[in-house]
XYZ file of C-alpha atoms in Angstrom:
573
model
C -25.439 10.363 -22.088
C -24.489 6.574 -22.532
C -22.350 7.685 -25.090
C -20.081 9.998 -22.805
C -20.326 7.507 -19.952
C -17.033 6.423 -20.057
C -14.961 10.037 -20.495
C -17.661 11.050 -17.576
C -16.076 8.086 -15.680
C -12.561 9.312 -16.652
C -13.231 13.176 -15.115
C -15.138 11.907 -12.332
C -11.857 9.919 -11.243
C -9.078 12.570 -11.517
C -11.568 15.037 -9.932
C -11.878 12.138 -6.662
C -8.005 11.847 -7.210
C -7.176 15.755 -7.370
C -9.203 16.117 -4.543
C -7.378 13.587 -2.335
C -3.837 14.910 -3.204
C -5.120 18.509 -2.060
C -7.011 17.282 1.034
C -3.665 15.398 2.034
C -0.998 18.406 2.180
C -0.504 18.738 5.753
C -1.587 22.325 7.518
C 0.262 24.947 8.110
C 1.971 25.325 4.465
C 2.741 24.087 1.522
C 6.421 23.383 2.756
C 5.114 20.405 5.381
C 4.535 18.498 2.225
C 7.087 15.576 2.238
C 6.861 12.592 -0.504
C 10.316 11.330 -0.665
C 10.775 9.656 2.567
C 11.193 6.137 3.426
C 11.159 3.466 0.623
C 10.081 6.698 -2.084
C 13.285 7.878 -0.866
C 14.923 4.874 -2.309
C 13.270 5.554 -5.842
C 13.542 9.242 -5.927
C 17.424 9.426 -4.994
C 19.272 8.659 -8.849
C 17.891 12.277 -9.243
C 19.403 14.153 -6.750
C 22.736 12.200 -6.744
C 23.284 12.545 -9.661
C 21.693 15.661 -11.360
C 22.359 18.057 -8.072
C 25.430 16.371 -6.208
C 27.139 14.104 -8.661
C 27.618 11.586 -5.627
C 25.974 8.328 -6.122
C 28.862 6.346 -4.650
C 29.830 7.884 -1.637
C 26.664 9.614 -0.926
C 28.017 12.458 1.377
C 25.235 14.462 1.169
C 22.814 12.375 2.107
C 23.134 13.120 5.931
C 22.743 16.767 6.035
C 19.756 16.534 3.749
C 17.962 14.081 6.197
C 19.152 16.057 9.250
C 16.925 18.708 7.468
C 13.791 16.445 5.833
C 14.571 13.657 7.698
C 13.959 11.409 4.370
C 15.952 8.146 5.137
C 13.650 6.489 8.136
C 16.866 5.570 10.376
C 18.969 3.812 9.121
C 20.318 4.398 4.913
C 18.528 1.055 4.163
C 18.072 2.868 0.693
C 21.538 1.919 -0.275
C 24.222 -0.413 0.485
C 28.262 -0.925 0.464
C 29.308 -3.354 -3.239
C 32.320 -4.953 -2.906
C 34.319 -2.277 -4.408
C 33.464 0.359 -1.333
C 31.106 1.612 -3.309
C 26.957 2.733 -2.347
C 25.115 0.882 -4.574
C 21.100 1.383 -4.541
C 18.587 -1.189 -3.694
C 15.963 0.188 -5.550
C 15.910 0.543 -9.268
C 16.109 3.515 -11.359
C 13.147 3.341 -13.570
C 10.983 5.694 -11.207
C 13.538 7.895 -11.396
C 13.455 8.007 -14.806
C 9.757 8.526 -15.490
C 9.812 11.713 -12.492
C 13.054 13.059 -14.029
C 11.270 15.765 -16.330
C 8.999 17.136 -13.185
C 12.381 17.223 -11.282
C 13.906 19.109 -13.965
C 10.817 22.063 -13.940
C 10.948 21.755 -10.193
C 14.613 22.660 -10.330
C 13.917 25.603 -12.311
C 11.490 26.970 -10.712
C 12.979 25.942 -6.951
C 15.626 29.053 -8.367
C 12.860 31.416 -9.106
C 11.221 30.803 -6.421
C 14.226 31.378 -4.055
C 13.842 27.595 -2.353
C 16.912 25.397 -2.148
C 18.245 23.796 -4.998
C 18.716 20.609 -2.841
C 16.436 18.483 -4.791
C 13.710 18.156 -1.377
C 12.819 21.903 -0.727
C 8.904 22.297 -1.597
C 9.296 22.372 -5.703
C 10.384 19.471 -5.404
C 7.757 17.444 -3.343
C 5.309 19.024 -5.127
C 6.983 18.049 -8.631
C 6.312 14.619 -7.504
C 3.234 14.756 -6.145
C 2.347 16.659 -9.681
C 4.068 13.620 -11.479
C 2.089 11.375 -10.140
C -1.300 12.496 -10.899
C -0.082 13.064 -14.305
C 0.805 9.077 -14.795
C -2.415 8.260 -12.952
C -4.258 10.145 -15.529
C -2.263 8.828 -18.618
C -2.822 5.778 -17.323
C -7.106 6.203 -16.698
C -7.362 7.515 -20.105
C -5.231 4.843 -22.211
C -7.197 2.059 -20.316
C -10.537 3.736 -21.329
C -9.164 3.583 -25.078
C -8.259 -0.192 -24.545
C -11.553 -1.221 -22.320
C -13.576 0.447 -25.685
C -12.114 -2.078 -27.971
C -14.111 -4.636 -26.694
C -16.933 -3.603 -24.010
C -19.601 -0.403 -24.481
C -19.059 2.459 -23.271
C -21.554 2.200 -19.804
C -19.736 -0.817 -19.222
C -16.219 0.729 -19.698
C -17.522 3.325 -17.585
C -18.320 1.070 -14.607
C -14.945 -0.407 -14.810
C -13.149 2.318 -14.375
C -15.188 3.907 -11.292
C -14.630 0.412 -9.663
C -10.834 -0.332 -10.972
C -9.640 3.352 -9.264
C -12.661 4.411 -6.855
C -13.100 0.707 -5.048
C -9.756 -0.076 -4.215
C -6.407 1.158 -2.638
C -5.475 3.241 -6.285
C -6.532 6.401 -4.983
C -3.755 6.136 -2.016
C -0.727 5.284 -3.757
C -1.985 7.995 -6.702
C -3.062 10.592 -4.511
C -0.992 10.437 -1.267
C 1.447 8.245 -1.127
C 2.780 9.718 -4.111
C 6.669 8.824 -4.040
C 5.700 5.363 -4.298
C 6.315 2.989 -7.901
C 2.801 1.830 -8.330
C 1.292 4.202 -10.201
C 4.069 5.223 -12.204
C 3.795 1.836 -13.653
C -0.087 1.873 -13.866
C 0.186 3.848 -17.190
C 2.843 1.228 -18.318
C 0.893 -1.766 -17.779
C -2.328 0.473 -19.930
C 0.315 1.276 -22.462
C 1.344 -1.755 -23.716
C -1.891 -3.422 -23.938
C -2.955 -0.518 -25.544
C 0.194 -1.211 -28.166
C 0.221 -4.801 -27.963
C -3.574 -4.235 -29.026
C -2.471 -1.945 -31.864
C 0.849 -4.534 -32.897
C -2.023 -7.217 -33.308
C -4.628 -5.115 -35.161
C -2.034 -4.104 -37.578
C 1.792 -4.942 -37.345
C 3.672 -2.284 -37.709
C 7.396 -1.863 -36.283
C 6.433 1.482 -33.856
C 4.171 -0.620 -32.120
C 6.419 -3.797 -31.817
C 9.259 -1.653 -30.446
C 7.002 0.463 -28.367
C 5.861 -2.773 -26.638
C 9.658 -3.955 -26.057
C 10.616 -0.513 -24.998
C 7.265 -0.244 -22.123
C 8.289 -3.899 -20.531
C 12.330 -2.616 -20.547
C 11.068 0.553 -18.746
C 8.864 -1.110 -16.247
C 11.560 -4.084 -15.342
C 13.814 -1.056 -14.149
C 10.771 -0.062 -12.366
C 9.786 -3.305 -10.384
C 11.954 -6.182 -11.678
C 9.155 -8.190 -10.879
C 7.123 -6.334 -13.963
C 9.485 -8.296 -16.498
C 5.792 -10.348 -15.954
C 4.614 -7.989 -18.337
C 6.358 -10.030 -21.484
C 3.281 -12.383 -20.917
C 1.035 -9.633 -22.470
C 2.176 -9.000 -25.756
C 3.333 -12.956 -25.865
C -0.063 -14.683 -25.557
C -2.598 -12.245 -27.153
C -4.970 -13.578 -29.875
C -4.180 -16.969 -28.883
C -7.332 -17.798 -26.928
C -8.281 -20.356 -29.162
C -6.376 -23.288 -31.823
C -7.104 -21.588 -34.970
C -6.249 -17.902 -33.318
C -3.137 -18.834 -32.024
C -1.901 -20.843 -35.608
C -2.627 -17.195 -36.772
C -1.080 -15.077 -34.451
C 2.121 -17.336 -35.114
C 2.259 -17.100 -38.533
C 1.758 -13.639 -38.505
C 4.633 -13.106 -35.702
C 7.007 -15.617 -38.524
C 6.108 -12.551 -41.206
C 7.253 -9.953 -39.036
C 10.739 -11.189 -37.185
C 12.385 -8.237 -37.658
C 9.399 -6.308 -35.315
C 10.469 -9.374 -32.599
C 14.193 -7.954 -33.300
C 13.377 -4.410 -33.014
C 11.039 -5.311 -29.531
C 14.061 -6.942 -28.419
C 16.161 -4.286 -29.103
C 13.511 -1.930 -27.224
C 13.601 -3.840 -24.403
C 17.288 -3.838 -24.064
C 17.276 -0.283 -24.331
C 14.641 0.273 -21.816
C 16.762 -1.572 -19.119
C 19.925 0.169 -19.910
C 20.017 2.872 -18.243
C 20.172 0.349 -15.211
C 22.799 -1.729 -16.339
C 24.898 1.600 -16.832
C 24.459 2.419 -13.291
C 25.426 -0.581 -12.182
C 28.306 -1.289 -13.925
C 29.601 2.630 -12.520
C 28.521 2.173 -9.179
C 29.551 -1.474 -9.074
C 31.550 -2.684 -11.461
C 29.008 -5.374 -12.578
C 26.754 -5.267 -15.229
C 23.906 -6.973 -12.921
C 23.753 -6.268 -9.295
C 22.163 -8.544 -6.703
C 20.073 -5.864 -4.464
C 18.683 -8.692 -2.319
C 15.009 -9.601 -2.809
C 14.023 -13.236 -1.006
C 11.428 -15.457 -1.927
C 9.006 -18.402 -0.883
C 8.001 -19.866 -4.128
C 7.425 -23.239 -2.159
C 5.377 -21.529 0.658
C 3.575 -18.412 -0.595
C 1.943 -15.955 1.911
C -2.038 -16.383 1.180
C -2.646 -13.791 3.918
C -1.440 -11.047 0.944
C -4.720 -11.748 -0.449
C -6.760 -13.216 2.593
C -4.788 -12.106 5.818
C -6.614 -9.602 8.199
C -3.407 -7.794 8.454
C -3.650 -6.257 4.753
C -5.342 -8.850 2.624
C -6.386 -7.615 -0.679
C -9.636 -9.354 -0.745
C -10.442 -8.101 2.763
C -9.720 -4.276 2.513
C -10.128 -3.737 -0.950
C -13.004 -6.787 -1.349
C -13.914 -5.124 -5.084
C -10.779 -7.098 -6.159
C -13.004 -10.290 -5.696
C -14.650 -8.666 -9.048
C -11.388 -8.897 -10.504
C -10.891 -12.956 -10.210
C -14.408 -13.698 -10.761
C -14.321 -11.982 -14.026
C -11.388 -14.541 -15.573
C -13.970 -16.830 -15.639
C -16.064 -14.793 -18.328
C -13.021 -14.204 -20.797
C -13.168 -16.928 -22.566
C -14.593 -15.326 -25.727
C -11.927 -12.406 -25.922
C -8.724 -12.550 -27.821
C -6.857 -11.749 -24.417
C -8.169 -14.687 -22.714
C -4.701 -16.329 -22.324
C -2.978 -13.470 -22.012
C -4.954 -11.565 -18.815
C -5.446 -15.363 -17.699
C -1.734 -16.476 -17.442
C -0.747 -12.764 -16.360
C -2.855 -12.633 -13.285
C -2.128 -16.008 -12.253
C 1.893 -15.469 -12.546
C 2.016 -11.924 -11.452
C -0.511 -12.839 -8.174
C 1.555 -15.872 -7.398
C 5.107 -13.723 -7.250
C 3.521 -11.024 -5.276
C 2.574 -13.356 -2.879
C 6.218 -15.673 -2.898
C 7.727 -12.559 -1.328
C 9.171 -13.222 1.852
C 8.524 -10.013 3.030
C 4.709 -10.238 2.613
C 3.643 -7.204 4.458
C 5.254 -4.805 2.011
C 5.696 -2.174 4.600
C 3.424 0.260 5.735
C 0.647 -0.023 3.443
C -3.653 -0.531 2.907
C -4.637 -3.579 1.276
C -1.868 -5.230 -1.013
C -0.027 -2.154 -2.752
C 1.951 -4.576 -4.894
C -0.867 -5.268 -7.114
C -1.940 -1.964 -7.787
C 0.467 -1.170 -11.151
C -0.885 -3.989 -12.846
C -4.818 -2.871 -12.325
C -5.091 -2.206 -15.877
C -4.957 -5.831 -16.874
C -7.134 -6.573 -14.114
C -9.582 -4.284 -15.286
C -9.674 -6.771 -18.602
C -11.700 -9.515 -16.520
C -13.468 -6.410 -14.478
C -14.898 -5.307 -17.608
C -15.905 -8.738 -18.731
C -17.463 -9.222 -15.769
C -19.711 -5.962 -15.365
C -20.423 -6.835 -19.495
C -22.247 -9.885 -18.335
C -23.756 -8.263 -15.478
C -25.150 -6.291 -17.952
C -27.288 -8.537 -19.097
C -28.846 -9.872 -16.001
C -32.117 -8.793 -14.246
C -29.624 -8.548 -10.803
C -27.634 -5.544 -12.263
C -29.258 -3.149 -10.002
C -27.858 -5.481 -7.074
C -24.664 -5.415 -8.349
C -24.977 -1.492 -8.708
C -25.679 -1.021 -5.221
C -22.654 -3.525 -3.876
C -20.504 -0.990 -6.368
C -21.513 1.917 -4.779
C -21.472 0.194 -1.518
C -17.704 -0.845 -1.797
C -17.013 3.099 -3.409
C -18.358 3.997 -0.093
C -16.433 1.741 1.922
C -13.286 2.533 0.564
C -13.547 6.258 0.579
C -14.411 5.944 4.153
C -11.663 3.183 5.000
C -8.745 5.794 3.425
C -9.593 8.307 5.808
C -9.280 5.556 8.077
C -6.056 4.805 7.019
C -4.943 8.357 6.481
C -5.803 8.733 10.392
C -3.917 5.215 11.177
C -7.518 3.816 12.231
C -6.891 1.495 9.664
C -3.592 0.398 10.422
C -0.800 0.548 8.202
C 0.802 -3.023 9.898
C -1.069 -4.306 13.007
C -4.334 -5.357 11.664
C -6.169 -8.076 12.876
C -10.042 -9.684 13.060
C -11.085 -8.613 15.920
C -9.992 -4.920 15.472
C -10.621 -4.322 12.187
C -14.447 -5.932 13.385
C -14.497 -3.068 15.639
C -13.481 -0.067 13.706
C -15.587 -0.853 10.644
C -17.264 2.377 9.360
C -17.059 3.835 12.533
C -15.776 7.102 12.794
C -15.869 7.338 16.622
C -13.935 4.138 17.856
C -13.537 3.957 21.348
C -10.171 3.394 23.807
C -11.582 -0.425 23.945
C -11.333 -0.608 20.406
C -8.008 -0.052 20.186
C -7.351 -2.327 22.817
C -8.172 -4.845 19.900
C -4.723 -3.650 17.853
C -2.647 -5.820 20.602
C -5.340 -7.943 22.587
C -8.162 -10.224 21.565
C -10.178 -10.024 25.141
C -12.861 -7.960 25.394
C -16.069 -7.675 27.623
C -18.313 -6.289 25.736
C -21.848 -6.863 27.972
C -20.868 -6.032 31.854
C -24.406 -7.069 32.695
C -24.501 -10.206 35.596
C -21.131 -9.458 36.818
C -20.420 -8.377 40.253
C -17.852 -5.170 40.500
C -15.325 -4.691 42.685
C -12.864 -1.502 42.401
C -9.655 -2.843 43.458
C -7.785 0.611 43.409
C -8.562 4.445 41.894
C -6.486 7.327 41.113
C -8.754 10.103 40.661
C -5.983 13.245 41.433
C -3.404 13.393 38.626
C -0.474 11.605 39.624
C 3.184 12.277 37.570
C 5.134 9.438 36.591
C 8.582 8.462 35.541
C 9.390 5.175 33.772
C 13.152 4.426 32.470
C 13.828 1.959 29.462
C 12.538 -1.226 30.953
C 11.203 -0.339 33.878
C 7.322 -0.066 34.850
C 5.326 1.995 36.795
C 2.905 0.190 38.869
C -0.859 1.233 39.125
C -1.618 -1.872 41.055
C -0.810 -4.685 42.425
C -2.696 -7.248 44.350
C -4.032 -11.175 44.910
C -8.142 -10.347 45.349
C -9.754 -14.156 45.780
C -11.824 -14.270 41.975
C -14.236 -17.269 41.701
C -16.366 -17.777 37.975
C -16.153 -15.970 35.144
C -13.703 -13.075 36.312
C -12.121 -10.112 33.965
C -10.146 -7.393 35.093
C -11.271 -3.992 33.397
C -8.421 -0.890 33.391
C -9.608 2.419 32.851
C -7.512 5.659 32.699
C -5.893 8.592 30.864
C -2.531 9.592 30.264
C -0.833 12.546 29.343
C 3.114 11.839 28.382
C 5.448 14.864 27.748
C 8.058 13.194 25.646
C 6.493 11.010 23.348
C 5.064 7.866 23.957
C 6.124 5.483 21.269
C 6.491 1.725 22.596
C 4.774 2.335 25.718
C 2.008 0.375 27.100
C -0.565 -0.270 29.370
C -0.042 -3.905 30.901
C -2.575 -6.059 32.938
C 0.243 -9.090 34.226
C -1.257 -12.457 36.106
C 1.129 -14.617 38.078
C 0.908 -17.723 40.028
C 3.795 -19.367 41.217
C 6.247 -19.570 37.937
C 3.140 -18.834 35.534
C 3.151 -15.458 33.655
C 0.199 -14.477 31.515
C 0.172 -10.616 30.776
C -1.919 -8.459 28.102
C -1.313 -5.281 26.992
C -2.305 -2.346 24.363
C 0.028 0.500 23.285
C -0.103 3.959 24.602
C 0.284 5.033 21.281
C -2.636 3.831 19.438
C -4.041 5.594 16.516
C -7.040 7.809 18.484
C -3.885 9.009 20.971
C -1.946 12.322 20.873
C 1.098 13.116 21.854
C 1.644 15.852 25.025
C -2.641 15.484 25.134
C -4.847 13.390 27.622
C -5.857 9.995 26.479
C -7.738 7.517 27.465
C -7.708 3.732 27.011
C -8.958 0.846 28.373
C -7.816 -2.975 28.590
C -9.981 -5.654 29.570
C -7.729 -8.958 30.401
C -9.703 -12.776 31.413
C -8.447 -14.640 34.382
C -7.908 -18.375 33.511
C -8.672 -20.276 36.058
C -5.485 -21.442 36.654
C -4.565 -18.091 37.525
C -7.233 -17.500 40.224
C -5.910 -16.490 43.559
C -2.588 -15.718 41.671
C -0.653 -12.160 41.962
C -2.661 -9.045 39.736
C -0.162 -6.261 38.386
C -1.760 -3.332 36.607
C 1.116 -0.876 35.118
C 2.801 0.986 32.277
C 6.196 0.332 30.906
C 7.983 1.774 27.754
C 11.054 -0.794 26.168
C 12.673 1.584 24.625
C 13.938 4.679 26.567
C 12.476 7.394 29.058
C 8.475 8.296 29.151
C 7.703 10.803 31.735
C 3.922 11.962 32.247
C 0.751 12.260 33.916
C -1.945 9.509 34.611
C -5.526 10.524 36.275
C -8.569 8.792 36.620
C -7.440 5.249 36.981
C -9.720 2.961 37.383
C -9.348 -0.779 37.928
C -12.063 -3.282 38.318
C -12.893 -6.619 39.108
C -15.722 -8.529 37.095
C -17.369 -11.634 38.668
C -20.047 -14.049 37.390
């Protein structure tokens, strides 16, 4: 069986990812399926442009097809004006490139099938949904051949099951399919996998294979031109290996030339667009950084933090510490450092909507280098049975956490301590928990304090609230003396949608404001259903014998509803 561990390992994963992708197409038919919205959008648009429209400057059709998928988000930030009047695209093309023969069958078969030829009908999402897994599993399979060269095959095995199953992989392979990441993931396997082979045995395929693989994945994620480091530092983990490598590199120059060459033809189809759309053979599409400040929270931040949601990845660091004897020690060593460091330089660290840091996920496969390193020497000790369970522990944990995050429990932005404290492995969290998402008071033991009701609506009471305006539950100056907390406790039903509402406890005394607030539409609520939520908000004492105002507001627009059972309450110790 240890022989078959690994390819077990393999299966085992695609099954867990198949499974995802089909437990993730929305009900009520295969055409709710939508994968090219939003920032996938931006990726997946050379096709259509170009290949059904033959409009990637003015873009004309890009309105009625998002008055019919609504794909763009809002506003087009997918594209923007060049100098010469021109669209230009801010994301690159290389996506495009690596979905383009999926979007060719979908095509086809969108004809046959009688759907629109409009490059977003249901062929279409499906095609990339199909594309993905494809990549994913490219990707799993290369990485097992790699891992092999230099760990056994229980090892290799364990890698892999804690590389894909323990960390945010499965969502940007399985669901969040339109996304780059893990059309890259097979890159990043593929050219260790031929930097592995160049190194082994130079021989010009694998020399321009390499150049081609870091071309493709720069027109990917410009910020994969990292990759060079790879091929660049292997087999020089020690003096005499690198004097070796060098020498052998000074026998070979025209392989460097014909890498070179690779790579220059792997970015070209970019430079092509560009100079069409543009003019310019390079186009600045705006990405900031903050090399001089970078954003720790990316790894260590309760909003997303890689470490905290996906804490496996600790595994991944620890284990760059046991490479020392492997000929990639340099190589995975000076990789992970660089590639970590610009991920977190980004300006815009929260990179969108997203569970744990999505930017790392394309470059697992060097990750799972140290990983494997690390579970080899694990190997050896009398703990590995401890370190089995925390592996099936974090599986666990993750599994549970995506369906989290596939029901916004985990939030894709808003995270925070005390809320993510609250909603850990539970699959019932309350209207107090999600309190948590905007407020950090809560009373969680009532007993010793004195209550007061300071007003009730039991009978179901319509309301009306215009953009900026507030509807007031309550309002009132009880005398408070102690510890006092005001507890709200109601539900709502809204009839037209409820986004940027909220539920708002406000103290006043003379000029002094303090309010506290949670959203109406928080991830346990429903739109046109009853809901219920509760706020808890501590009086300061400086605010005692000041002005209470319980109500709901919305900033944006008109809410119109129901509220019922409304209680408020005052706490005293």
């Amino acid at each position: 069986m240890k022989k078959y561990a690994s390819l077990l390992a393999c299966i085992i994963t695609c099954f867990v990812l198949v499974q995802n992708r089909y437990a993730h197409i929305p009900e009520g038919g295969k055409d709710q399926l939508k994968l090219t919205d939003w920032d996938a959008f931006g990726y997946y648009m050379y096709l259509p442009s170009i290949l059904i429209y033959n409009d990637y400057k003015e873009l004309n059709w890009v309105q009625e097809i998002d008055n019919n998928y609504h794909v763009v988000g809002g506003e087009l930030y997918q594209a923007r004006k060049a100098k010469n009047g021109n669209f230009v695209y801010k994301y690159f093309g290389g996506v495009a490139l690596l979905q383009l023969p999926f979007f060719a069958i979908a095509h086809w078969l969108a004809r046959s099938m009688d759907y629109p030829q409009d490059g977003f009908s249901p062929p279409y999402q499906y095609a990339v949904a199909f594309a993905t897994l494809f990549y994913a599993f490219l990707g799993i399979f290369v990485l097992r051949r790699v891992l092999k060269k230099y760990f056994d095959d229980v090892t290799t095995a364990i890698t892999i099951l804690l590389l894909c199953l323990a960390t945010n992989f499965i969502q940007y392979a399985a669901v969040d399919s339109g996304m780059s990441h893990v059309y890259i993931f097979p890159l990043y396997a593929l050219v260790l996998y031929t930097t592995l082979k160049w190194h082994e045995r130079p021989r010009m395929v694998w020399a321009f294979a390499t150049g081609y693989i870091i071309g493709l994945a720069t027109i990917c994620r410009p910020t994969e031109a990292v990759m060079l480091f790879i091929p660049l530092l292997w087999n020089t983990w020690s003096k005499e290996a690198a004097k070796e490598k060098w020498q052998t590199v000074k026998q070979h120059r025209p392989h460097i030339v014909a890498a070179v060459v690779a790579g220059i033809l792997g970015i070209l189809p970019q430079i092509l667009y560009w100079k069409s759309a543009t003019g310019q053979l390079i186009y600045d599409v705006g990405s900031a950084w903050d090399f001089l400040t970078p954003h720790l929270r990316v790894l260590i931040g309760w909003e997303k933090g890689w470490f905290i949601y996906t804490p496996v990845t600790i595994f991944f660091i620890v284990g760059l510490f046991f490479i020392k004897k492997y000929p990639f020690r340099k190589s995975v060593l000076w990789f992970c450092i660089l590639n970590i460091y610009i991920i977190i330089a980004w300006r815009d660290w929260h990179y969108g909507g997203s569970y744990s840091t999505r930017a790392l996920v394309q470059s697992y496969p060097v990750f799972a280098l140290a990983l494997g390193a690390f579970v080899q020497h694990v190997q050896q000790q009398k703990w590995r049975w401890l370190f089995y369970a925390a592996g099936v522990y974090l599986v666990i944990v993750n599994m549970f956490q995506l369906e989290q995050y596939a029901k916004t429990i985990i939030h894709f932005r808003d995270m925070n301590r005390l809320y993510y404290s609250a909603v850990y492995l539970d699959a019932d969290p309350t209207p107090l928990d999600m309190s948590l998402l905007d407020n950090d008071e809560v009373l969680l033991n009532e007993n010793g304090y004195t209550k007061t009701q300071l007003a009730a609506i039991a009978e179901e009471k319509d309301i009306v609230i215009g953009e900026g305006e507030k509807s007031i539950l309550y309002t009132g100056s009880p005398q408070t003396a102690g510890d006092a907390w005001i507890k709200v406790k109601g539900a709502v039903n809204v009839h037209d949608g409820f986004w940027e509402g909220h539920l708002n406890i406000e103290l006043q005394k003379g000029d002094s404001v303090r309010r506290t607030r949670c959203r109406m539409a928080n991830p346990i609520s429903k739109n046109q259903q009853w809901n219920n939520y509760e706020l808890h908000a501590h009086i300061p004492d400086y605010f005692k014998g000041g002005t209470i105002t319980v109500y709901l507001n919305r900033d944006i627009a008109t809410l119109s509803g129901i509220v019922r059972d409304i209680e408020i309450t005052l706490l005293e110790k």
